[in-house]
Coordinates of C-alpha atoms in Angstrom, one line a residue:
M1 CA -44.4 56.3 77.8
A2 CA -46.1 54.6 75.1
L3 CA -43.0 53.9 73.4
T4 CA -41.7 52.1 76.5
R5 CA -44.7 49.9 76.8
F6 CA -44.3 49.2 73.2
T7 CA -40.6 48.4 73.6
A8 CA -41.5 46.3 76.6
S9 CA -44.0 44.4 75.0
L10 CA -42.0 43.6 72.0
M11 CA -39.0 42.3 74.2
L12 CA -41.6 40.2 76.0
L13 CA -42.8 38.8 72.6
L14 CA -39.4 38.3 71.2
G15 CA -38.4 36.6 74.4
S16 CA -41.2 34.4 74.8
T17 CA -40.6 33.6 70.8
L18 CA -37.1 32.5 71.4
A19 CA -37.9 30.5 74.7
W20 CA -40.4 28.7 72.5
A21 CA -38.1 27.9 69.6
A22 CA -35.3 26.8 72.0
Q23 CA -37.5 24.0 73.3
A24 CA -38.1 20.7 71.5
N25 CA -41.0 20.3 69.5
P26 CA -42.8 17.0 70.5
T27 CA -44.4 16.6 67.1
E28 CA -41.4 17.3 65.1
C29 CA -40.4 13.9 64.8
T30 CA -43.5 12.0 64.6
S31 CA -43.2 11.3 61.3
G32 CA -40.7 8.0 60.2
V33 CA -39.4 10.2 57.5
R34 CA -38.4 13.1 59.5
F35 CA -36.9 10.7 62.2
T36 CA -34.7 8.9 59.5
A37 CA -33.8 12.2 57.9
A38 CA -32.6 13.3 61.4
Q39 CA -30.5 10.3 61.8
A40 CA -29.2 10.9 58.2
E41 CA -28.2 14.4 59.3
I42 CA -26.3 13.1 62.2
D43 CA -24.3 10.5 60.2
A44 CA -23.3 12.9 57.8
A45 CA -22.2 15.4 60.2
L46 CA -20.1 12.6 61.9
K47 CA -18.7 11.4 58.6
T48 CA -17.7 15.0 57.7
V49 CA -16.0 15.6 61.0
G50 CA -14.4 12.2 61.1
D51 CA -13.1 12.6 57.4
G52 CA -11.8 15.9 57.8
P53 CA -8.6 15.7 59.4
L54 CA -7.7 12.3 57.6
R55 CA -8.4 14.2 54.3
N56 CA -6.3 17.3 55.4
R57 CA -3.7 15.1 56.5
A58 CA -3.3 13.2 53.3
R59 CA -3.4 16.4 51.2
L60 CA -0.8 17.9 53.5
E61 CA 1.4 15.0 53.2
S62 CA 0.8 14.7 49.4
Q63 CA 1.6 18.6 48.9
L64 CA 4.7 18.2 51.1
K65 CA 6.2 15.3 49.2
A66 CA 5.9 17.3 45.9
S67 CA 7.1 20.5 47.4
G68 CA 10.0 18.4 49.3
A69 CA 11.0 16.7 46.1
T70 CA 11.6 20.1 44.3
R71 CA 13.4 21.6 47.4
G72 CA 15.7 18.7 48.0
W73 CA 14.1 17.7 51.4
S74 CA 14.5 14.0 52.4
Q75 CA 11.5 12.0 53.7
E76 CA 13.1 12.1 57.4
Q77 CA 13.2 16.0 57.0
Q78 CA 9.5 16.1 55.7
A79 CA 8.3 13.8 58.5
E80 CA 10.5 16.0 61.1
M81 CA 8.9 19.2 59.9
L82 CA 5.3 17.7 60.3
R83 CA 6.0 16.1 63.8
K84 CA 7.1 19.8 64.9
A85 CA 4.2 21.5 63.4
Y86 CA 1.7 18.7 64.8
S87 CA 3.6 19.0 68.3
S88 CA 3.7 23.0 68.5
A89 CA 1.8 25.2 70.9
G90 CA 0.0 27.0 67.9
Y91 CA -1.5 23.4 66.8
W92 CA -2.4 22.4 70.1
A93 CA -4.1 25.5 71.0
L94 CA -6.5 25.0 68.0
E95 CA -6.9 21.6 69.4
K96 CA -7.9 22.9 72.7
A97 CA -10.4 25.3 71.3
K98 CA -12.0 22.2 69.5
Q99 CA -12.3 20.1 72.4
P100 CA -15.6 22.1 73.9
H101 CA -17.2 21.5 70.4
V102 CA -16.3 17.8 70.3
S103 CA -17.8 17.4 73.8
T104 CA -21.1 19.1 72.7
L105 CA -21.0 16.9 69.6
M106 CA -20.7 13.6 71.6
Q107 CA -23.5 14.7 74.2
A108 CA -25.8 15.5 71.4
V109 CA -25.1 12.2 69.5
T110 CA -25.7 10.6 73.0
A111 CA -28.7 12.4 73.5
S112 CA -30.4 11.3 70.1
S113 CA -31.0 8.1 71.8
G114 CA -32.7 9.7 74.8
P115 CA -36.0 9.0 76.8
D116 CA -38.1 10.0 73.4
P117 CA -35.8 9.3 70.6
R118 CA -38.2 11.0 68.0
V119 CA -37.8 14.5 69.8
S120 CA -34.1 13.7 70.9
K121 CA -33.2 12.8 67.5
C122 CA -34.4 15.9 65.7
T123 CA -33.0 17.9 68.6
A124 CA -29.8 16.2 68.4
A125 CA -29.6 16.8 64.6
R126 CA -29.6 20.4 64.8
Q127 CA -27.0 20.2 67.8
V128 CA -24.9 17.8 66.1
K129 CA -25.1 19.9 62.8
A130 CA -23.7 23.1 64.7
S131 CA -21.0 21.6 66.6
A132 CA -19.9 19.5 63.3
W133 CA -19.4 23.1 61.6
A134 CA -17.4 24.4 64.4
V135 CA -15.1 21.2 64.6
A136 CA -14.6 21.3 60.9
D137 CA -13.8 25.1 60.8
I138 CA -11.0 24.2 63.4
H139 CA -9.8 21.4 61.5
G140 CA -9.3 23.7 58.4
R141 CA -7.6 26.1 60.5
Q142 CA -5.3 23.3 61.8
Y143 CA -4.7 22.2 58.3
A144 CA -3.8 25.8 57.4
Y145 CA -1.5 26.3 60.5
V146 CA 0.5 23.4 59.8
A147 CA 1.0 23.8 55.9
R148 CA 2.1 27.5 56.9
E149 CA 4.6 25.7 59.4
V150 CA 6.2 23.7 56.9
G151 CA 6.2 26.2 54.2
L152 CA 3.6 25.0 51.9
I153 CA 1.5 28.2 52.0
Q154 CA 2.1 31.9 52.9
A155 CA 0.6 33.4 55.9
T156 CA -1.6 35.5 53.6
Q157 CA -2.8 32.6 51.7
A158 CA -3.6 30.8 55.1
K159 CA -6.0 33.6 56.3
A160 CA -7.8 33.8 52.7
R161 CA -9.1 30.0 53.5

């Protein structure tokens, strides 16, 4: 019985601690330095998300060009391989999985200019970073998928990435 009360008390304490941690702290962005840092975190996360696909696509095209030259593939053949990979069901399944994270990311960025921008900015910075990591992870999986589809890497290498 004492153990049950202890467990219940512990669960209540843990639950209230988690609920408190989930709420925005109204003093967390009271200093201009923290507010500026939060905006910098949002900007960096957005840059990472925006640059990832461009960087991956450029790397993929460069690798395919080099590999295609040694294998005797024409530019048209290489372009067709990429077109097929980018329009495949597997690629679009990853794209579909990415959409909720992109939506959350956009909502967090919009919320960063909310009614109390100091609180919103710091809360949004955490949300943006979490969503950006998820989007970047899916970008990486999309790159590996396309690279595997066009024969640049083996399936075992793609799983290791």
